[in-house]
mmCIF file of C-alpha atoms in Angstrom:
data_model
loop_
_atom_site.group_PDB
_atom_site.id
_atom_site.type_symbol
_atom_site.label_atom_id
_atom_site.label_comp_id
_atom_site.label_asym_id
_atom_site.label_seq_id
_atom_site.Cartn_x
_atom_site.Cartn_y
_atom_site.Cartn_z
ATOM 1 C CA MET A 1311 13.489 -5.798 23.520
ATOM 2 C CA ALA A 1312 17.093 -5.769 24.969
ATOM 3 C CA GLU A 1313 19.703 -6.092 22.242
ATOM 4 C CA ASN A 1314 22.081 -8.393 25.036
ATOM 5 C CA ASP A 1315 18.658 -10.855 24.287
ATOM 6 C CA SER A 1316 18.501 -10.956 21.291
ATOM 7 C CA PRO A 1317 15.531 -13.839 19.251
ATOM 8 C CA VAL A 1318 17.777 -13.844 16.159
ATOM 9 C CA SER A 1319 20.736 -15.919 16.291
ATOM 10 C CA ARG A 1320 24.470 -14.833 16.339
ATOM 11 C CA ASP A 1321 25.135 -16.743 14.266
ATOM 12 C CA ASP A 1322 23.390 -15.996 11.464
ATOM 13 C CA PRO A 1323 25.511 -14.551 9.096
ATOM 14 C CA ARG A 1324 22.045 -12.640 6.980
ATOM 15 C CA ARG A 1325 23.491 -9.176 7.169
ATOM 16 C CA TRP A 1326 19.947 -6.051 5.852
ATOM 17 C CA VAL A 1327 19.941 -4.096 3.037
ATOM 18 C CA VAL A 1328 17.440 -1.261 3.218
ATOM 19 C CA VAL A 1329 16.389 0.740 -0.256
ATOM 20 C CA GLY A 1330 15.680 3.911 0.487
ATOM 21 C CA ASN A 1331 15.591 7.210 1.445
ATOM 22 C CA GLY A 1332 18.238 7.520 4.696
ATOM 23 C CA ALA A 1333 16.774 10.648 5.759
ATOM 24 C CA ASN A 1334 12.929 9.680 5.936
ATOM 25 C CA ARG A 1335 11.704 8.108 8.987
ATOM 26 C CA ARG A 1336 10.421 4.942 7.903
ATOM 27 C CA VAL A 1337 14.332 4.236 7.216
ATOM 28 C CA ARG A 1338 15.166 5.087 10.278
ATOM 29 C CA MET A 1339 12.655 3.160 12.641
ATOM 30 C CA PHE A 1340 13.531 0.075 10.592
ATOM 31 C CA ALA A 1341 17.049 0.689 11.570
ATOM 32 C CA GLU A 1342 16.109 0.784 15.203
ATOM 33 C CA ALA A 1343 14.301 -2.514 14.790
ATOM 34 C CA ALA A 1344 17.528 -3.679 14.034
ATOM 35 C CA ARG A 1345 19.220 -2.793 16.383
ATOM 36 C CA ALA A 1346 17.003 -3.563 19.656
ATOM 37 C CA ALA A 1347 16.586 -7.459 17.457
ATOM 38 C CA GLY A 1348 20.719 -6.842 17.864
ATOM 39 C CA LEU A 1349 22.107 -6.821 14.789
ATOM 40 C CA PRO A 1350 24.373 -4.533 12.781
ATOM 41 C CA ARG A 1351 23.305 -1.665 12.099
ATOM 42 C CA PRO A 1352 21.177 -2.243 8.401
ATOM 43 C CA ARG A 1353 23.578 -0.706 5.329
ATOM 44 C CA VAL A 1354 21.414 2.201 3.011
ATOM 45 C CA VAL A 1355 21.224 1.861 -0.762
ATOM 46 C CA GLU A 1356 19.751 5.248 -1.369
ATOM 47 C CA TRP A 1357 16.836 5.994 -3.343
ATOM 48 C CA CYS A 1358 18.364 8.115 -5.789
ATOM 49 C CA ALA A 1359 20.742 6.628 -6.088
ATOM 50 C CA VAL A 1360 19.568 3.882 -7.856
ATOM 51 C CA LEU A 1361 18.701 6.176 -9.954
ATOM 52 C CA SER A 1362 21.108 8.071 -11.076
ATOM 53 C CA GLY A 1363 22.978 4.955 -12.371
ATOM 54 C CA THR A 1364 23.049 2.116 -13.472
ATOM 55 C CA GLY A 1365 21.053 -0.150 -11.261
ATOM 56 C CA GLN A 1366 22.690 -1.667 -7.286
ATOM 57 C CA ASP A 1367 24.621 -5.815 -6.734
ATOM 58 C CA PHE A 1368 23.778 -6.527 -3.157
ATOM 59 C CA ALA A 1369 26.083 -9.553 -1.160
ATOM 60 C CA PRO A 1370 24.326 -13.617 -1.861
ATOM 61 C CA ASP A 1371 24.126 -13.468 2.294
ATOM 62 C CA GLU A 1372 22.392 -10.178 2.131
ATOM 63 C CA LEU A 1373 18.941 -9.490 2.755
ATOM 64 C CA VAL A 1374 17.482 -6.857 0.600
ATOM 65 C CA ARG A 1375 14.544 -4.219 1.776
ATOM 66 C CA LEU A 1376 13.019 -1.987 -0.399
ATOM 67 C CA ASP A 1377 10.790 1.119 1.546
ATOM 68 C CA SER A 1378 9.288 3.741 -0.123
ATOM 69 C CA PRO A 1379 10.967 6.437 -2.480
ATOM 70 C CA GLY A 1380 8.648 8.756 -1.279
ATOM 71 C CA GLU A 1381 8.317 11.386 0.536
ATOM 72 C CA ASP A 1382 11.605 12.631 -0.340
ATOM 73 C CA PRO A 1383 11.335 16.111 -2.707
ATOM 74 C CA VAL A 1384 14.450 14.763 -4.946
ATOM 75 C CA VAL A 1385 13.498 11.399 -5.909
ATOM 76 C CA ASP A 1386 10.255 12.430 -7.145
ATOM 77 C CA GLU A 1387 11.466 14.746 -9.211
ATOM 78 C CA MET A 1388 13.844 12.142 -10.498
ATOM 79 C CA LEU A 1389 11.008 9.750 -10.790
ATOM 80 C CA CYS A 1390 7.418 12.023 -12.161
ATOM 81 C CA GLY A 1391 9.383 14.372 -12.985
ATOM 82 C CA VAL A 1392 7.515 17.551 -11.342
ATOM 83 C CA LYS A 1393 9.440 19.642 -9.393
ATOM 84 C CA GLU A 1394 6.478 20.725 -7.054
ATOM 85 C CA PRO A 1395 5.829 17.501 -4.988
ATOM 86 C CA ALA A 1396 2.316 17.765 -3.619
ATOM 87 C CA ARG A 1397 1.348 18.041 -8.004
ATOM 88 C CA VAL A 1398 -1.308 15.167 -7.843
ATOM 89 C CA GLU A 1399 0.128 14.118 -11.702
ATOM 90 C CA GLY A 1400 3.122 12.474 -13.396
ATOM 91 C CA SER A 1401 1.440 8.778 -11.254
ATOM 92 C CA ALA A 1402 1.913 6.624 -14.465
ATOM 93 C CA ARG A 1403 5.640 8.466 -15.507
ATOM 94 C CA TRP A 1404 6.356 7.177 -11.112
ATOM 95 C CA TYR A 1405 5.300 4.012 -11.709
ATOM 96 C CA SER A 1406 7.649 2.952 -15.008
ATOM 97 C CA GLY A 1407 10.469 4.537 -13.766
ATOM 98 C CA TRP A 1408 10.634 3.457 -10.339
ATOM 99 C CA LEU A 1409 9.756 -0.719 -11.522
ATOM 100 C CA ARG A 1410 12.522 0.046 -13.967
ATOM 101 C CA ALA A 1411 14.820 0.979 -10.906
ATOM 102 C CA VAL A 1412 13.397 -1.705 -8.417
ATOM 103 C CA ARG A 1413 14.503 -4.870 -11.930
ATOM 104 C CA SER A 1414 18.119 -2.828 -11.816
ATOM 105 C CA LEU A 1415 19.053 -4.367 -8.834
ATOM 106 C CA ARG A 1416 21.253 -7.477 -8.885
ATOM 107 C CA GLY A 1417 22.162 -9.964 -6.176
ATOM 108 C CA GLY A 1418 20.489 -10.799 -3.032
ATOM 109 C CA ILE A 1419 18.253 -11.913 -0.753
ATOM 110 C CA ARG A 1420 15.375 -10.256 -2.558
ATOM 111 C CA LEU A 1421 12.249 -9.640 0.062
ATOM 112 C CA ASP A 1422 9.817 -7.418 -1.940
ATOM 113 C CA ASP A 1423 9.607 -9.961 -5.576
ATOM 114 C CA PRO A 1424 10.001 -7.449 -8.502
ATOM 115 C CA ASP A 1425 6.567 -8.876 -10.792
ATOM 116 C CA ASP A 1426 4.722 -8.600 -7.139
ATOM 117 C CA LEU A 1427 5.437 -4.803 -7.098
ATOM 118 C CA ALA A 1428 4.616 -4.120 -10.865
ATOM 119 C CA VAL A 1429 1.357 -5.799 -9.837
ATOM 120 C CA LEU A 1430 0.703 -3.539 -7.076
ATOM 121 C CA PHE A 1431 1.206 -0.067 -7.774
ATOM 122 C CA ASP A 1432 -1.707 -0.930 -10.477
ATOM 123 C CA LYS A 1433 -4.335 -1.101 -8.881
ATOM 124 C CA ARG A 1434 -6.579 -2.804 -12.022
ATOM 125 C CA LEU A 1435 -3.594 -5.150 -12.037
ATOM 126 C CA CYS A 1436 -4.068 -6.032 -8.113
ATOM 127 C CA HIS A 1437 -8.037 -5.961 -8.331
ATOM 128 C CA ALA A 1438 -8.148 -8.341 -11.101
ATOM 129 C CA ARG A 1439 -5.136 -11.226 -9.300
ATOM 130 C CA LEU A 1440 -7.495 -11.101 -6.340
ATOM 131 C CA ALA A 1441 -10.523 -11.086 -8.436
ATOM 132 C CA ALA A 1442 -9.110 -14.567 -9.985
ATOM 133 C CA ARG A 1443 -7.876 -16.047 -6.498
ATOM 134 C CA GLY A 1444 -11.111 -15.822 -5.057
ATOM 135 C CA VAL A 1445 -10.567 -13.223 -2.502
ATOM 136 C CA PRO A 1446 -13.643 -10.576 -2.401
ATOM 137 C CA VAL A 1447 -13.284 -7.386 -3.946
ATOM 138 C CA PRO A 1448 -15.796 -4.837 -4.712
ATOM 139 C CA ASP A 1449 -16.761 -4.855 -8.380
ATOM 140 C CA SER A 1450 -14.946 -3.018 -11.045
ATOM 141 C CA PRO A 1451 -15.549 -1.903 -14.358
ATOM 142 C CA THR A 1452 -11.730 -1.752 -15.180
ATOM 143 C CA SER A 1453 -10.528 -4.527 -13.532
ATOM 144 C CA GLY A 1454 -7.342 -6.327 -15.611
ATOM 145 C CA ALA A 1455 -4.794 -4.793 -17.653
ATOM 146 C CA GLY A 1456 -5.825 -2.840 -21.379
ATOM 147 C CA ILE A 1457 -8.987 -1.096 -19.740
ATOM 148 C CA ALA A 1458 -8.484 2.655 -20.796
ATOM 149 C CA VAL A 1459 -10.418 5.268 -19.212
ATOM 150 C CA ARG A 1460 -10.006 8.642 -21.437
ATOM 151 C CA ASP A 1461 -11.980 11.032 -19.193
ATOM 152 C CA TRP A 1462 -14.629 12.105 -16.830
ATOM 153 C CA SER A 1463 -17.328 11.450 -19.539
ATOM 154 C CA GLU A 1464 -16.397 7.350 -19.766
ATOM 155 C CA VAL A 1465 -15.614 7.403 -16.307
ATOM 156 C CA ARG A 1466 -19.753 8.401 -15.961
ATOM 157 C CA ALA A 1467 -20.553 5.788 -19.130
ATOM 158 C CA ARG A 1468 -18.879 3.032 -17.508
ATOM 159 C CA MET A 1469 -20.117 3.668 -13.663
ATOM 160 C CA ARG A 1470 -23.789 3.586 -15.358
ATOM 161 C CA ALA A 1471 -23.100 0.541 -17.417
ATOM 162 C CA ALA A 1472 -22.068 -1.050 -14.430
ATOM 163 C CA GLY A 1473 -25.085 0.161 -12.723
ATOM 164 C CA LEU A 1474 -23.185 2.057 -9.865
ATOM 165 C CA ALA A 1475 -24.183 5.416 -8.555
ATOM 166 C CA ARG A 1476 -21.505 5.663 -6.424
ATOM 167 C CA ALA A 1477 -18.317 4.833 -6.822
ATOM 168 C CA PHE A 1478 -14.372 5.271 -6.259
ATOM 169 C CA VAL A 1479 -12.720 6.473 -8.956
ATOM 170 C CA LYS A 1480 -8.691 6.046 -8.170
ATOM 171 C CA LEU A 1481 -5.143 6.420 -10.149
ATOM 172 C CA ALA A 1482 -3.450 3.210 -10.931
ATOM 173 C CA HIS A 1483 -1.217 3.847 -9.862
ATOM 174 C CA GLY A 1484 -1.539 6.074 -7.202
ATOM 175 C CA SER A 1485 -1.204 5.878 -2.921
ATOM 176 C CA SER A 1486 -2.337 7.762 -0.016
ATOM 177 C CA ALA A 1487 -5.170 8.707 -0.741
ATOM 178 C CA SER A 1488 -3.144 11.009 -4.070
ATOM 179 C CA GLY A 1489 -5.990 11.738 -6.513
ATOM 180 C CA VAL A 1490 -9.117 9.325 -5.553
ATOM 181 C CA LEU A 1491 -12.361 11.020 -5.522
ATOM 182 C CA ALA A 1492 -15.437 9.165 -3.796
ATOM 183 C CA VAL A 1493 -18.384 10.166 -6.702
ATOM 184 C CA GLU A 1494 -21.837 9.841 -5.729
ATOM 185 C CA THR A 1495 -24.466 9.826 -8.692
ATOM 186 C CA THR A 1496 -28.418 10.567 -8.711
ATOM 187 C CA ALA A 1497 -31.554 9.160 -10.649
ATOM 188 C CA SER A 1498 -31.429 13.226 -11.621
ATOM 189 C CA GLY A 1499 -28.541 13.033 -13.086
ATOM 190 C CA ARG A 1500 -26.716 14.969 -9.954
ATOM 191 C CA VAL A 1501 -22.992 14.580 -9.027
ATOM 192 C CA GLN A 1502 -20.554 15.167 -5.940
ATOM 193 C CA ALA A 1503 -16.815 14.166 -5.217
ATOM 194 C CA THR A 1504 -15.417 13.913 -1.806
ATOM 195 C CA THR A 1505 -11.137 14.626 -2.598
ATOM 196 C CA SER A 1506 -8.391 15.575 -0.899
ATOM 197 C CA VAL A 1507 -7.346 16.855 -4.741
ATOM 198 C CA GLU A 1508 -6.686 20.888 -4.571
ATOM 199 C CA LEU A 1509 -7.924 21.736 -8.138
ATOM 200 C CA THR A 1510 -6.870 25.631 -8.935
ATOM 201 C CA SER A 1511 -7.469 28.348 -10.963
ATOM 202 C CA ASP A 1512 -4.845 27.900 -13.174
ATOM 203 C CA GLY A 1513 -6.098 23.578 -13.758
ATOM 204 C CA ARG A 1514 -3.751 22.540 -11.676
ATOM 205 C CA LEU A 1515 -3.942 19.678 -9.349
ATOM 206 C CA TYR A 1516 -2.628 19.692 -5.959
ATOM 207 C CA ASN A 1517 -2.889 16.740 -3.160
ATOM 208 C CA SER A 1518 -4.426 19.113 0.106
ATOM 209 C CA LEU A 1519 -4.905 17.521 3.575
ATOM 210 C CA ARG A 1520 -7.992 19.129 3.712
ATOM 211 C CA VAL A 1521 -10.844 16.673 2.406
ATOM 212 C CA ARG A 1522 -13.489 18.514 0.004
ATOM 213 C CA LYS A 1523 -16.260 18.057 -1.832
ATOM 214 C CA TYR A 1524 -16.725 19.525 -5.714
ATOM 215 C CA THR A 1525 -20.675 19.614 -6.804
ATOM 216 C CA ASP A 1526 -20.222 21.448 -10.012
ATOM 217 C CA GLU A 1527 -19.613 18.385 -12.132
ATOM 218 C CA ARG A 1528 -16.949 21.093 -14.327
ATOM 219 C CA GLU A 1529 -14.427 21.081 -11.469
ATOM 220 C CA ILE A 1530 -14.993 17.605 -11.180
ATOM 221 C CA ALA A 1531 -14.798 16.905 -15.049
ATOM 222 C CA ALA A 1532 -12.202 19.007 -15.249
ATOM 223 C CA ILE A 1533 -10.287 17.027 -12.521
ATOM 224 C CA VAL A 1534 -10.870 13.631 -14.011
ATOM 225 C CA ASP A 1535 -10.283 14.741 -17.283
ATOM 226 C CA ARG A 1536 -6.357 15.787 -15.938
ATOM 227 C CA LEU A 1537 -5.875 12.899 -13.859
ATOM 228 C CA ALA A 1538 -7.601 9.959 -16.757
ATOM 229 C CA PRO A 1539 -3.657 9.413 -18.697
ATOM 230 C CA ASP A 1540 -2.316 8.867 -16.207
ATOM 231 C CA GLY A 1541 -4.414 6.080 -15.187
ATOM 232 C CA LEU A 1542 -7.435 5.215 -13.735
ATOM 233 C CA HIS A 1543 -9.197 2.962 -11.658
ATOM 234 C CA ILE A 1544 -13.175 2.825 -11.237
ATOM 235 C CA GLU A 1545 -14.143 0.502 -7.927
ATOM 236 C CA ARG A 1546 -18.456 0.244 -5.954
ATOM 237 C CA TRP A 1547 -18.733 2.704 -3.269
ATOM 238 C CA LEU A 1548 -19.569 -0.385 -0.796
ATOM 239 C CA PRO A 1549 -21.720 0.767 2.267
ATOM 240 C CA LYS A 1550 -18.771 0.335 4.739
ATOM 241 C CA ALA A 1551 -19.736 0.142 8.830
ATOM 242 C CA ALA A 1552 -19.496 2.475 11.485
ATOM 243 C CA LEU A 1553 -17.247 2.593 14.660
ATOM 244 C CA ARG A 1554 -19.194 4.907 17.445
ATOM 245 C CA GLY A 1555 -20.022 7.363 14.264
ATOM 246 C CA ARG A 1556 -17.630 6.941 12.037
ATOM 247 C CA SER A 1557 -16.838 5.237 9.023
ATOM 248 C CA ALA A 1558 -14.676 2.774 9.644
ATOM 249 C CA ASP A 1559 -12.152 0.186 8.200
ATOM 250 C CA LEU A 1560 -8.544 -1.748 8.727
ATOM 251 C CA ARG A 1561 -5.596 -1.815 7.929
ATOM 252 C CA VAL A 1562 -3.812 -5.345 8.368
ATOM 253 C CA VAL A 1563 0.212 -5.390 8.128
ATOM 254 C CA VAL A 1564 1.229 -9.624 6.562
ATOM 255 C CA VAL A 1565 4.358 -10.802 7.340
ATOM 256 C CA ALA A 1566 4.983 -13.860 5.356
ATOM 257 C CA GLY A 1567 1.902 -15.187 4.945
ATOM 258 C CA ARG A 1568 0.099 -14.137 8.650
ATOM 259 C CA ALA A 1569 -1.533 -11.368 9.396
ATOM 260 C CA THR A 1570 0.416 -9.946 12.669
ATOM 261 C CA HIS A 1571 -0.863 -6.933 12.797
ATOM 262 C CA ALA A 1572 -4.621 -4.403 12.665
ATOM 263 C CA VAL A 1573 -5.244 -1.056 13.144
ATOM 264 C CA VAL A 1574 -9.006 0.349 12.959
ATOM 265 C CA ARG A 1575 -9.360 4.169 10.971
ATOM 266 C CA THR A 1576 -12.129 5.770 10.986
ATOM 267 C CA ALA A 1577 -13.429 8.903 9.792
ATOM 268 C CA ARG A 1578 -16.253 10.993 9.131
ATOM 269 C CA THR A 1579 -15.681 11.271 5.045
ATOM 270 C CA PRO A 1580 -15.620 8.385 3.228
ATOM 271 C CA LEU A 1581 -11.586 8.613 2.984
ATOM 272 C CA THR A 1582 -10.095 7.429 6.504
ATOM 273 C CA ASN A 1583 -6.580 7.707 5.528
ATOM 274 C CA LEU A 1584 -5.068 8.741 9.225
ATOM 275 C CA HIS A 1585 -2.771 11.754 7.230
ATOM 276 C CA LEU A 1586 -6.519 13.484 6.108
ATOM 277 C CA GLY A 1587 -7.760 13.985 9.251
ATOM 278 C CA GLY A 1588 -9.070 9.593 10.288
ATOM 279 C CA ALA A 1589 -7.890 8.545 13.556
ATOM 280 C CA ARG A 1590 -7.459 5.356 14.677
ATOM 281 C CA GLY A 1591 -10.243 3.114 16.758
ATOM 282 C CA ASP A 1592 -11.213 1.176 19.664
ATOM 283 C CA LEU A 1593 -9.742 -2.600 17.365
ATOM 284 C CA ASP A 1594 -11.260 -5.019 20.932
ATOM 285 C CA GLU A 1595 -14.793 -2.557 19.591
ATOM 286 C CA VAL A 1596 -13.817 -4.781 16.614
ATOM 287 C CA CYS A 1597 -13.433 -7.620 17.037
ATOM 288 C CA THR A 1598 -16.376 -7.389 18.999
ATOM 289 C CA ARG A 1599 -18.394 -6.831 17.383
ATOM 290 C CA ALA A 1600 -17.425 -8.580 13.765
ATOM 291 C CA GLY A 1601 -17.250 -12.163 16.615
ATOM 292 C CA ASN A 1602 -16.358 -15.288 15.468
ATOM 293 C CA ARG A 1603 -16.346 -13.784 11.643
ATOM 294 C CA TRP A 1604 -13.347 -11.180 12.837
ATOM 295 C CA ALA A 1605 -11.256 -15.069 12.301
ATOM 296 C CA ARG A 1606 -12.772 -15.046 8.656
ATOM 297 C CA ALA A 1607 -11.223 -11.404 8.607
ATOM 298 C CA LEU A 1608 -8.191 -12.394 9.451
ATOM 299 C CA SER A 1609 -8.259 -15.013 6.215
ATOM 300 C CA ILE A 1610 -9.378 -13.133 3.787
ATOM 301 C CA CYS A 1611 -5.995 -11.101 4.442
ATOM 302 C CA GLU A 1612 -3.868 -14.435 4.521
ATOM 303 C CA GLN A 1613 -5.508 -14.769 2.142
ATOM 304 C CA ALA A 1614 -5.149 -11.668 0.190
ATOM 305 C CA ALA A 1615 -2.023 -11.247 0.118
ATOM 306 C CA ALA A 1616 -0.956 -15.017 -0.777
ATOM 307 C CA CYS A 1617 -1.709 -13.202 -4.203
ATOM 308 C CA PHE A 1618 2.225 -12.136 -3.861
ATOM 309 C CA PRO A 1619 3.422 -15.224 -2.383
ATOM 310 C CA ASP A 1620 6.928 -13.641 -3.302
ATOM 311 C CA THR A 1621 7.108 -9.836 -0.960
ATOM 312 C CA LEU A 1622 7.005 -10.846 2.759
ATOM 313 C CA CYS A 1623 5.010 -8.364 3.751
ATOM 314 C CA VAL A 1624 1.974 -6.096 2.445
ATOM 315 C CA GLY A 1625 -0.353 -4.162 3.893
ATOM 316 C CA VAL A 1626 -4.020 -5.277 3.599
ATOM 317 C CA ASP A 1627 -6.711 -2.251 3.212
ATOM 318 C CA LEU A 1628 -10.662 -4.954 4.539
ATOM 319 C CA LEU A 1629 -13.508 -2.915 4.106
ATOM 320 C CA PRO A 1630 -15.885 -4.206 5.912
ATOM 321 C CA ALA A 1631 -19.463 -3.738 5.537
ATOM 322 C CA ILE A 1632 -22.540 -2.468 7.536
ATOM 323 C CA GLY A 1633 -23.262 -4.632 11.143
ATOM 324 C CA TRP A 1634 -19.876 -6.061 10.506
ATOM 325 C CA ARG A 1635 -21.338 -9.553 8.753
ATOM 326 C CA ARG A 1636 -18.942 -9.397 5.316
ATOM 327 C CA PHE A 1637 -15.385 -8.100 4.368
ATOM 328 C CA VAL A 1638 -14.227 -7.539 1.235
ATOM 329 C CA VAL A 1639 -10.123 -5.655 0.158
ATOM 330 C CA GLY A 1640 -9.536 -2.134 -1.025
ATOM 331 C CA GLU A 1641 -6.664 -2.334 -1.975
ATOM 332 C CA VAL A 1642 -2.511 -4.550 -1.699
ATOM 333 C CA ASN A 1643 -0.376 -1.756 -0.019
ATOM 334 C CA ALA A 1644 3.849 -3.023 -0.847
ATOM 335 C CA PHE A 1645 4.593 -0.773 1.662
ATOM 336 C CA GLY A 1646 2.024 -0.385 3.636
ATOM 337 C CA ASP A 1647 3.627 -1.605 7.267
ATOM 338 C CA LEU A 1648 3.975 2.146 8.596
ATOM 339 C CA LEU A 1649 2.023 1.585 11.669
ATOM 340 C CA PRO A 1650 4.072 3.515 14.523
ATOM 341 C CA GLY A 1651 3.547 2.265 18.437
ATOM 342 C CA LEU A 1652 1.265 -0.541 17.011
ATOM 343 C CA THR A 1653 1.937 -4.678 18.252
ATOM 344 C CA GLY A 1654 0.963 -7.364 16.774
ATOM 345 C CA LEU A 1655 -2.223 -8.460 16.972
ATOM 346 C CA PRO A 1656 -2.265 -10.614 20.458
ATOM 347 C CA GLU A 1657 -2.980 -14.169 18.961
ATOM 348 C CA GLY A 1658 -0.860 -13.643 16.066
ATOM 349 C CA PRO A 1659 2.691 -14.725 15.497
ATOM 350 C CA ALA A 1660 3.621 -11.164 16.500
ATOM 351 C CA ALA A 1661 2.559 -10.475 19.341
ATOM 352 C CA GLY A 1662 4.218 -7.315 21.765
ATOM 353 C CA LEU A 1663 6.157 -6.577 18.642
ATOM 354 C CA ASP A 1664 6.176 -3.756 15.762
ATOM 355 C CA THR A 1665 5.694 -4.090 12.423
ATOM 356 C CA TYR A 1666 9.260 -4.302 11.374
ATOM 357 C CA THR A 1667 10.669 -6.352 13.933
ATOM 358 C CA ALA A 1668 7.695 -9.070 13.329
ATOM 359 C CA GLN A 1669 9.220 -8.228 9.708
ATOM 360 C CA ILE A 1670 12.857 -8.997 10.724
ATOM 361 C CA LEU A 1671 12.321 -12.115 12.752
ATOM 362 C CA ALA A 1672 10.212 -13.455 9.684
ATOM 363 C CA ALA A 1673 13.267 -13.122 7.303
ATOM 364 C CA HIS A 1674 15.597 -15.028 9.197
ATOM 365 C CA ARG A 1675 13.229 -17.444 10.102
ATOM 366 C CA ARG A 1676 12.778 -17.707 6.250
ATOM 367 C CA TYR A 1677 15.956 -17.575 5.041
ATOM 368 C CA GLY A 1678 18.774 -18.142 7.538
ATOM 369 C CA PRO A 1679 21.101 -20.729 7.128
ATOM 370 C CA ASP A 1680 18.387 -23.124 8.213
ATOM 371 C CA GLY A 1681 15.826 -21.910 7.107
ATOM 372 C CA PRO A 1682 13.559 -23.995 4.416
ATOM 373 C CA GLN A 1683 14.143 -20.668 1.309
ATOM 374 C CA ALA A 1684 18.083 -20.792 1.922
ATOM 375 C CA ARG A 1685 17.157 -24.698 1.846
ATOM 376 C CA GLU A 1686 15.837 -24.102 -1.301
ATOM 377 C CA LEU A 1687 18.125 -21.707 -2.666
ATOM 378 C CA VAL A 1688 20.677 -23.589 -1.769
ATOM 379 C CA SER A 1689 19.856 -26.715 -3.629
ATOM 380 C CA ALA A 1690 19.011 -25.112 -6.570
ATOM 381 C CA GLY A 1691 22.292 -23.105 -6.313
ATOM 382 C CA ARG A 1692 21.687 -20.208 -6.826
ATOM 383 C CA HIS A 1693 20.518 -16.679 -3.910
ATOM 384 C CA LEU A 1694 17.804 -15.283 -5.742
ATOM 385 C CA ARG A 1695 14.302 -16.473 -6.349
#
């Protein structure tokens, strides 16, 4: 997109602000998308500064986009309280500290609602909201607020009570597969767990880029017992569809209520995250296999995003059942739009656009001088939801 061929009106007074880690590629890529759309470079407010101070004020005409606070060791230490970024522990402290920081931001036109974020970053609350609004999700014995799982023995007990021979055990506030275990049990009592967590000889837990299997229940118990104080979520492990002999799922980005981008993730392990050795699959092949069910798959993602109406963009993890006949939502991610090189679905509203440009255009349509949300805010005499 040429800078002199801007799709955004030059008369639009809205200015962009990104709250993020300025050196991170997310912020850089968004700034590049804004420049390509003919807009001034966004003002960057560092998470480090927000966490160190008393919040931040924004002007009424500033479009405020929050980006991930991750991948910065100083911010990680401020939020988690540990000096080693690869350590798994500290996610509950991260959650409470980050939400305090989010709620300290004042003014502007917010594209990420604090109340939505509080739910999106708690898998138990997110699962309950999705289920209550009819979004298909895996069965879970920990769905909702106030359901604590204190240790491995309670995980085992809840799995048995729910009839789950296979389950994902996740950190309630984790991301990027941090602290996720794919647990399998047998009728004879044997158990194994597939995870990226590395358990050291002194009992510490680290995120690793290598997916490994633990077959000694004592080691699995040690991991889960160490994670449990940060909060755990348990979900049924559904058998997923395969693509060329590899397990497959999808990340679908939804912007302003419409599914705009989709990427297929495949792996030989239960964890399809691309940074753990997963690979992008062929979306055209998925569409062919799903047939007329593909439209239903995208509709489910839009239904999930509608559970968070005050947040402009989310990334939905969509799990296809064997045969591509049925789909359920595994997770909804606030920062699920980092998909370099991916352009929009050809039949969607962001065809040919990257995820950041799609959000820029959607925000200006929604909050520009003549947009529906701008008119609503003016009539209500306020600039914030």
